[in-house]
Coordinates of C-alpha atoms in Angstrom, one line a residue:
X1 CA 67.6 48.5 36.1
X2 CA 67.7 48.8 32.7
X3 CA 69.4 45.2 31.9
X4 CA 66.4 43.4 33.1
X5 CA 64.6 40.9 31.5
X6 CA 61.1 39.4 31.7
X7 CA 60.0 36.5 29.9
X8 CA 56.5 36.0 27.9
X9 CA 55.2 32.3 28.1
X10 CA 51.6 33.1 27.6
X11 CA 50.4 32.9 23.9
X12 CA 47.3 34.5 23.0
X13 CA 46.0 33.6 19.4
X14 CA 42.9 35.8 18.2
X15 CA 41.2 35.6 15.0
X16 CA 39.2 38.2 13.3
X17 CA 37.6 38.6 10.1
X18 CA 40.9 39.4 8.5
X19 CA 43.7 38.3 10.3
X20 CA 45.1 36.0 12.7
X21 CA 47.1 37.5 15.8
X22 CA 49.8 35.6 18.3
X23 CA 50.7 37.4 20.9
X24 CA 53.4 37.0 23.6
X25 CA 52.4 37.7 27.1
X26 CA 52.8 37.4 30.8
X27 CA 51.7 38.9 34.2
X28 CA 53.9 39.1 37.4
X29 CA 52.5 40.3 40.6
X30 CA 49.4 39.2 43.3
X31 CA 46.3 37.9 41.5
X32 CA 44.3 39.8 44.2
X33 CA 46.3 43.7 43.3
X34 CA 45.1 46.3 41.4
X35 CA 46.2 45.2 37.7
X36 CA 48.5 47.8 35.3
X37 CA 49.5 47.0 32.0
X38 CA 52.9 48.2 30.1
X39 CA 52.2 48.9 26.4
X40 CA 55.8 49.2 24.2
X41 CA 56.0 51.4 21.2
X42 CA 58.3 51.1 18.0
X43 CA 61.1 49.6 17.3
X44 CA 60.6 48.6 20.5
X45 CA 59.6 45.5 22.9
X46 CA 58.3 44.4 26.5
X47 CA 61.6 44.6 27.1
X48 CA 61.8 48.5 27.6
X49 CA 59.2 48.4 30.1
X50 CA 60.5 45.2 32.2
X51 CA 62.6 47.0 35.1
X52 CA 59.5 49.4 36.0
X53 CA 57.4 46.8 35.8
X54 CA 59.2 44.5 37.7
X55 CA 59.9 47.0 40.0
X56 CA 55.9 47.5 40.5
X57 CA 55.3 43.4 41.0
X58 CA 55.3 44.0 44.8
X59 CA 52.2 45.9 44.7
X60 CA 50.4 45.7 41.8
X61 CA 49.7 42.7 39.3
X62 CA 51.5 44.3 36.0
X63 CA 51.2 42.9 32.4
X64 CA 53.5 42.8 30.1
X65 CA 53.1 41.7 26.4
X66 CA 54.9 41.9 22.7
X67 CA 52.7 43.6 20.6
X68 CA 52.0 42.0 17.0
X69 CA 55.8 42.1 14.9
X70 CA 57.7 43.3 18.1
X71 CA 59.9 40.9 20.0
X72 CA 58.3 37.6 20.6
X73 CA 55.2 38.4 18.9
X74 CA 55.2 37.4 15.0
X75 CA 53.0 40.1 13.0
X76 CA 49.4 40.0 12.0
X77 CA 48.7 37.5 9.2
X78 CA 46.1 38.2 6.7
X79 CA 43.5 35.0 6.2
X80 CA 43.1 35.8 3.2
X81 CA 45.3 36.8 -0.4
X82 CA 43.1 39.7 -0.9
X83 CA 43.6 41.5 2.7
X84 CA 45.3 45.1 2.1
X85 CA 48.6 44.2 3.7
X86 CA 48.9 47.8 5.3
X87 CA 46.6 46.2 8.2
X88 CA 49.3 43.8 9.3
X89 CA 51.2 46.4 11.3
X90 CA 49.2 49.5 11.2
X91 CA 48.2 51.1 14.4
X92 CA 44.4 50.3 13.4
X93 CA 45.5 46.6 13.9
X94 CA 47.3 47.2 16.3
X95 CA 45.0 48.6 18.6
X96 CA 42.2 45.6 17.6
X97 CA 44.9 43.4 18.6
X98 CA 45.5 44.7 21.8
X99 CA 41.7 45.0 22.7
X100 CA 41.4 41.6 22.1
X101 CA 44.1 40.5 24.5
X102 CA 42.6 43.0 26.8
X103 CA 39.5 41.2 26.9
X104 CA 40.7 38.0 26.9
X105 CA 42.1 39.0 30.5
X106 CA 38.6 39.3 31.9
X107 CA 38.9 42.3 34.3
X108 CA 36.3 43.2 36.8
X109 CA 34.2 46.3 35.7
X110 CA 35.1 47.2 39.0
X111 CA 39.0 47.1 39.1
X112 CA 39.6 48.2 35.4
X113 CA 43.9 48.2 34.6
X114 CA 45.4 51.0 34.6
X115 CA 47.6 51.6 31.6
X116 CA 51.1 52.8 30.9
X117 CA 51.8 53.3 27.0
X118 CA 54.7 54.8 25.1
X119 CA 55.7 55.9 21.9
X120 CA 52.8 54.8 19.6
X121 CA 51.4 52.6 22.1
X122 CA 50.0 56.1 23.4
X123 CA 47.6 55.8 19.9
X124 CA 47.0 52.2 20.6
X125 CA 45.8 52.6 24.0
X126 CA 43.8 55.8 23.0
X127 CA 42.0 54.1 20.1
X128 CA 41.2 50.9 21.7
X129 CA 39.3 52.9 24.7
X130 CA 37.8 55.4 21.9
X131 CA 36.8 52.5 19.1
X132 CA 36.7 49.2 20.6
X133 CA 35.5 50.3 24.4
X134 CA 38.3 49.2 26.7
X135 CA 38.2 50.8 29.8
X136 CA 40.8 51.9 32.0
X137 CA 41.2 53.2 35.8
X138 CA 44.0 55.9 33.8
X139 CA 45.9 56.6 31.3
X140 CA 50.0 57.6 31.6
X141 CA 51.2 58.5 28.5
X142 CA 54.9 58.6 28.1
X143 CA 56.9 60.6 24.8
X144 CA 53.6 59.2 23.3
X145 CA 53.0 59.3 19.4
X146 CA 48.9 60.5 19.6
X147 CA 49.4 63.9 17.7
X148 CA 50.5 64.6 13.8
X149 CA 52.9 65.2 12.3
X150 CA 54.8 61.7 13.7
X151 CA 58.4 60.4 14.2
X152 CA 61.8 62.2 13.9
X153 CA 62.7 63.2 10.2
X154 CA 64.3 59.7 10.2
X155 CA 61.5 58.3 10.7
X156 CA 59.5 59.8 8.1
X157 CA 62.7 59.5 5.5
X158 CA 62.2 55.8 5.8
X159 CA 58.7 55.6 5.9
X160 CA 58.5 57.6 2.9
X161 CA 61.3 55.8 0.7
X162 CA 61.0 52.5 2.1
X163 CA 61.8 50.9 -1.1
X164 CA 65.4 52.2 -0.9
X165 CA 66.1 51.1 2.7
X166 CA 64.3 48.2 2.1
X167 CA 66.8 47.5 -0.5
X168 CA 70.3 48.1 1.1
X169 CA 72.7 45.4 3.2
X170 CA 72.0 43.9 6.0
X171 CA 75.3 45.8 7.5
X172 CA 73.8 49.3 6.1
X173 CA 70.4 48.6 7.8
X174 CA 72.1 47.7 11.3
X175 CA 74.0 51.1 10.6
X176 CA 71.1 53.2 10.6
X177 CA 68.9 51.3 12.8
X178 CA 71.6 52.1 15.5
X179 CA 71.8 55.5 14.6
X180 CA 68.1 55.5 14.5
X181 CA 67.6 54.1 18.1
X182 CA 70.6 55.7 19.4
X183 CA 68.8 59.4 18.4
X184 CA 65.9 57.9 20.8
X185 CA 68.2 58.4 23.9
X186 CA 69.4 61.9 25.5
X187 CA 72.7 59.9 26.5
X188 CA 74.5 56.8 25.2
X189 CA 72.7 53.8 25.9
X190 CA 75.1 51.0 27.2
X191 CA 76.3 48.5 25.0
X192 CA 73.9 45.2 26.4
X193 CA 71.5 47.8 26.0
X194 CA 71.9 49.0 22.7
X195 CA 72.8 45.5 21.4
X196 CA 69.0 44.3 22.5
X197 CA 67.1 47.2 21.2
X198 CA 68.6 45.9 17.7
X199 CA 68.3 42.6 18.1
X200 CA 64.8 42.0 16.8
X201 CA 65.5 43.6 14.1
X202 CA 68.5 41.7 12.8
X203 CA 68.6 38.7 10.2
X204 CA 68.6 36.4 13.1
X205 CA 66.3 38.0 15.0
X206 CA 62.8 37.5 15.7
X207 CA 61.3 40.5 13.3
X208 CA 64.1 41.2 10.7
X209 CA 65.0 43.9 9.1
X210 CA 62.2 44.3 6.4
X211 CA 60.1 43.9 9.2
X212 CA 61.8 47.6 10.9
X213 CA 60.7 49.3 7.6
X214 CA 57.4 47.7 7.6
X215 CA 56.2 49.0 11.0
X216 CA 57.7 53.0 10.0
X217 CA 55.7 52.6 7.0
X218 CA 52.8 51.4 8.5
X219 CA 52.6 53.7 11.6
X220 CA 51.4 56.2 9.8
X221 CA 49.4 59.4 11.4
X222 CA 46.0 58.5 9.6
X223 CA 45.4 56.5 12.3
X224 CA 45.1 59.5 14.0
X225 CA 42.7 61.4 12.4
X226 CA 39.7 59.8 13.2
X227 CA 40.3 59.8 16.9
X228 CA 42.0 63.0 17.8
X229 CA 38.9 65.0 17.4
X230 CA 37.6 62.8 20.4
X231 CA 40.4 62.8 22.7
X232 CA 38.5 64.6 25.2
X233 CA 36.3 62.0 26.1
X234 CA 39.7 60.2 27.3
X235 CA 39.7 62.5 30.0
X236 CA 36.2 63.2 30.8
X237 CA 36.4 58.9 31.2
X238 CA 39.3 58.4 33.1
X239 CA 42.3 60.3 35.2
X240 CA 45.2 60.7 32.5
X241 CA 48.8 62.0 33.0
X242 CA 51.3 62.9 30.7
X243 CA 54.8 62.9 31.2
X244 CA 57.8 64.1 28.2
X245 CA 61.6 63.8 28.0
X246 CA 62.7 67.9 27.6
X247 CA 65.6 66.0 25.4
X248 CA 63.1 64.2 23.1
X249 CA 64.5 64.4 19.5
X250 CA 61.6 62.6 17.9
X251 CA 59.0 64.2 19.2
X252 CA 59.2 68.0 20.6
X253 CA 58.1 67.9 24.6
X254 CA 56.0 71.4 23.7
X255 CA 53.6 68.1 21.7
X256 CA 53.2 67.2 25.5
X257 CA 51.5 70.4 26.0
X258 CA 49.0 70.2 23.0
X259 CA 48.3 66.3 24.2
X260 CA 47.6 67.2 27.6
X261 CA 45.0 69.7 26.4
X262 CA 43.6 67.7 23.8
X263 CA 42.9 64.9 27.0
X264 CA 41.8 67.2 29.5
X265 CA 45.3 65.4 31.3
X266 CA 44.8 65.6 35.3
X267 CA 48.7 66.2 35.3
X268 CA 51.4 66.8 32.9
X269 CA 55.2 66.4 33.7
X270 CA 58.1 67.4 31.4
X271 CA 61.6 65.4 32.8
X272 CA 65.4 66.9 32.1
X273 CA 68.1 64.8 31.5
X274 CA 65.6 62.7 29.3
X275 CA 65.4 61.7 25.3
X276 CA 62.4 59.6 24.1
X277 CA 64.0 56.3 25.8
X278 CA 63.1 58.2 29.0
X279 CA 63.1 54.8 30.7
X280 CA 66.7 54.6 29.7
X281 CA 67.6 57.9 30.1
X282 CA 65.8 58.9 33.9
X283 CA 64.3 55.7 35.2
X284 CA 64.4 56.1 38.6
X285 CA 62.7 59.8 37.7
X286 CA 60.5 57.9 35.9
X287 CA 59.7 55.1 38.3
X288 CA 58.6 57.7 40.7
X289 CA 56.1 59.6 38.3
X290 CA 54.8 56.2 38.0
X291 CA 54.4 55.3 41.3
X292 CA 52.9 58.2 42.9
X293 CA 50.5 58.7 39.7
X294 CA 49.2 55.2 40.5
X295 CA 48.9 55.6 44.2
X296 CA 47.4 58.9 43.6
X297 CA 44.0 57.7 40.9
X298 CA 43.9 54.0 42.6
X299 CA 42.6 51.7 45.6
X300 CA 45.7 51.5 47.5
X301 CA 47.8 49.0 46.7
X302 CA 49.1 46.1 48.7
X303 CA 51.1 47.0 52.0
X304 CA 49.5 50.5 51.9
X305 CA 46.9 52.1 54.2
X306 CA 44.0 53.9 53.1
X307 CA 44.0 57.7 54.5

């Protein structure tokens, strides 16, 4: 399950009063099924979410995309030489980005996606509903990033002295990048596994490995602070779940109790066995939280009968 891989040959290109934004996309399933999108957090790709969601094809029309400097996707570029570069990756951005691509898909009001995010996608998908008005049939949020302080004490070490790792060998950076992602995962990855995670982030990759310092830096909790005061709406708007790896070393699962409140979540599920890569660590766990959360807040999907 976890070796599979999706390919994204849909570009959308989006230009805004700052920036222009490429993104690589694609959607698998019936035209005619209830749609679901898979949002990816950091260092991550599409390529976490690409077994569920190909597991979920049969039933439901599921999209799958590289957000802006992840995988496929190059980053945000600035259209002009004055635009503050801390836009290019920052979770703001981000989560413009993504509600452009969001409407560019044209959903019917009446059959709104519903929306699977992890890591910081949780604060992507929770600002683009709260400041740019995308509307979902639900929200899961998965080991999400949505409430300060953020990241594993790697993470922040990074963030915070990014001139120093910025400055050490390509062979050093690989070094800690693996330690980094393997800290993600409450058992050892596998090796084809492992080796794609990094991969993006490599000199020949498609990102680089300035470009792993860059997003740390710029995924920064301010981008927070305006929103979290508001989460409640989330809830009062739509059904929302939450579910947590007990093994998450970046972020505690007792956050997933303060999210859940803080979105008036309909349910809230804590898995063992699982790190923050809990679709490495428990998929088939996770597969099913996914599945019945979906059949339980949506029109049934194909092949099922109403009761």
């Amino acid at each position: 399950m976890s070796s599979t891989e999706i390919t994204l040959p849909q570009i959308f290109t989006h230009t805004s009063d700052t920036h222009t934004t490429t993104i690589h996309w694609t959607s698998i399933g019936p035209a005619n099924a209830p749609p679901v999108i898979f949002i990816h957090g950091t260092p991550w790709s599409s390529y976490t979410w690409a077994a569920h969601a190909l597991a979920l094809s049969t039933r439901y029309k599921v999209y799958l995309f590289d957000r802006p400097g992840f995988g496929a996707s190059p980053d945000r570029q600035p259209l002009h030489p004055d635009s503050p570069p801390e836009l290019d990756g920052s979770l703001s951005g981000q989560a413009a980005s993504f509600a452009a691509l969001y409407t560019s898909w044209a959903f019917h009001p009446s059959q709104p996606p519903h929306v699977i995010a992890h890591d910081n996608a949780g604060l992507v998908a929770l600002r683009a509903h709260l400041t740019h008005g995308t509307a979902y049939a639900s929200l899961c949020l998965v080991d999400v990033v949505a409430v300060p302080p953020f990241g594993s004490p790697l993470f922040r070490l990074i963030a915070q002295n990014h001139a120093v790792f910025d400055a050490v060998p390509d062979s050093v950076h690989e070094g800690i990048l693996r330690s980094y992602i393997r800290d993600a995962s409450a058992r050892p990855l596998s090796k084809d596994v492992e080796d794609r995670l990094v991969q993006p982030w490599t000199p020949a990759g498609t990102q680089g490995p300035q470009a792993f310092i860059r997003q740390l830096v710029q995924a920064d909790q301010r981008f927070a602070a305006d929103v979290e005061p508001r989460y409640a709406e989330v809830g009062a708007a739509m059904p929302v779940k939450v579910v947590w790896g007990t093994e998450d070393q970046w972020i505690p699962a007792e956050r997933a109790k303060t999210l859940a409140e803080g979105v008036a979540a309909r349910d809230s599920v804590l898995v063992d066995g699982a790190g923050h890569l809990i679709m490495f660590d428990q998929p088939e766990r996770l597969a099913v939280e996914i599945a019945v959360w979906l059949g339980s807040v949506g029109r049934p999907a194909l092949g099922d009968s109403a009761c």
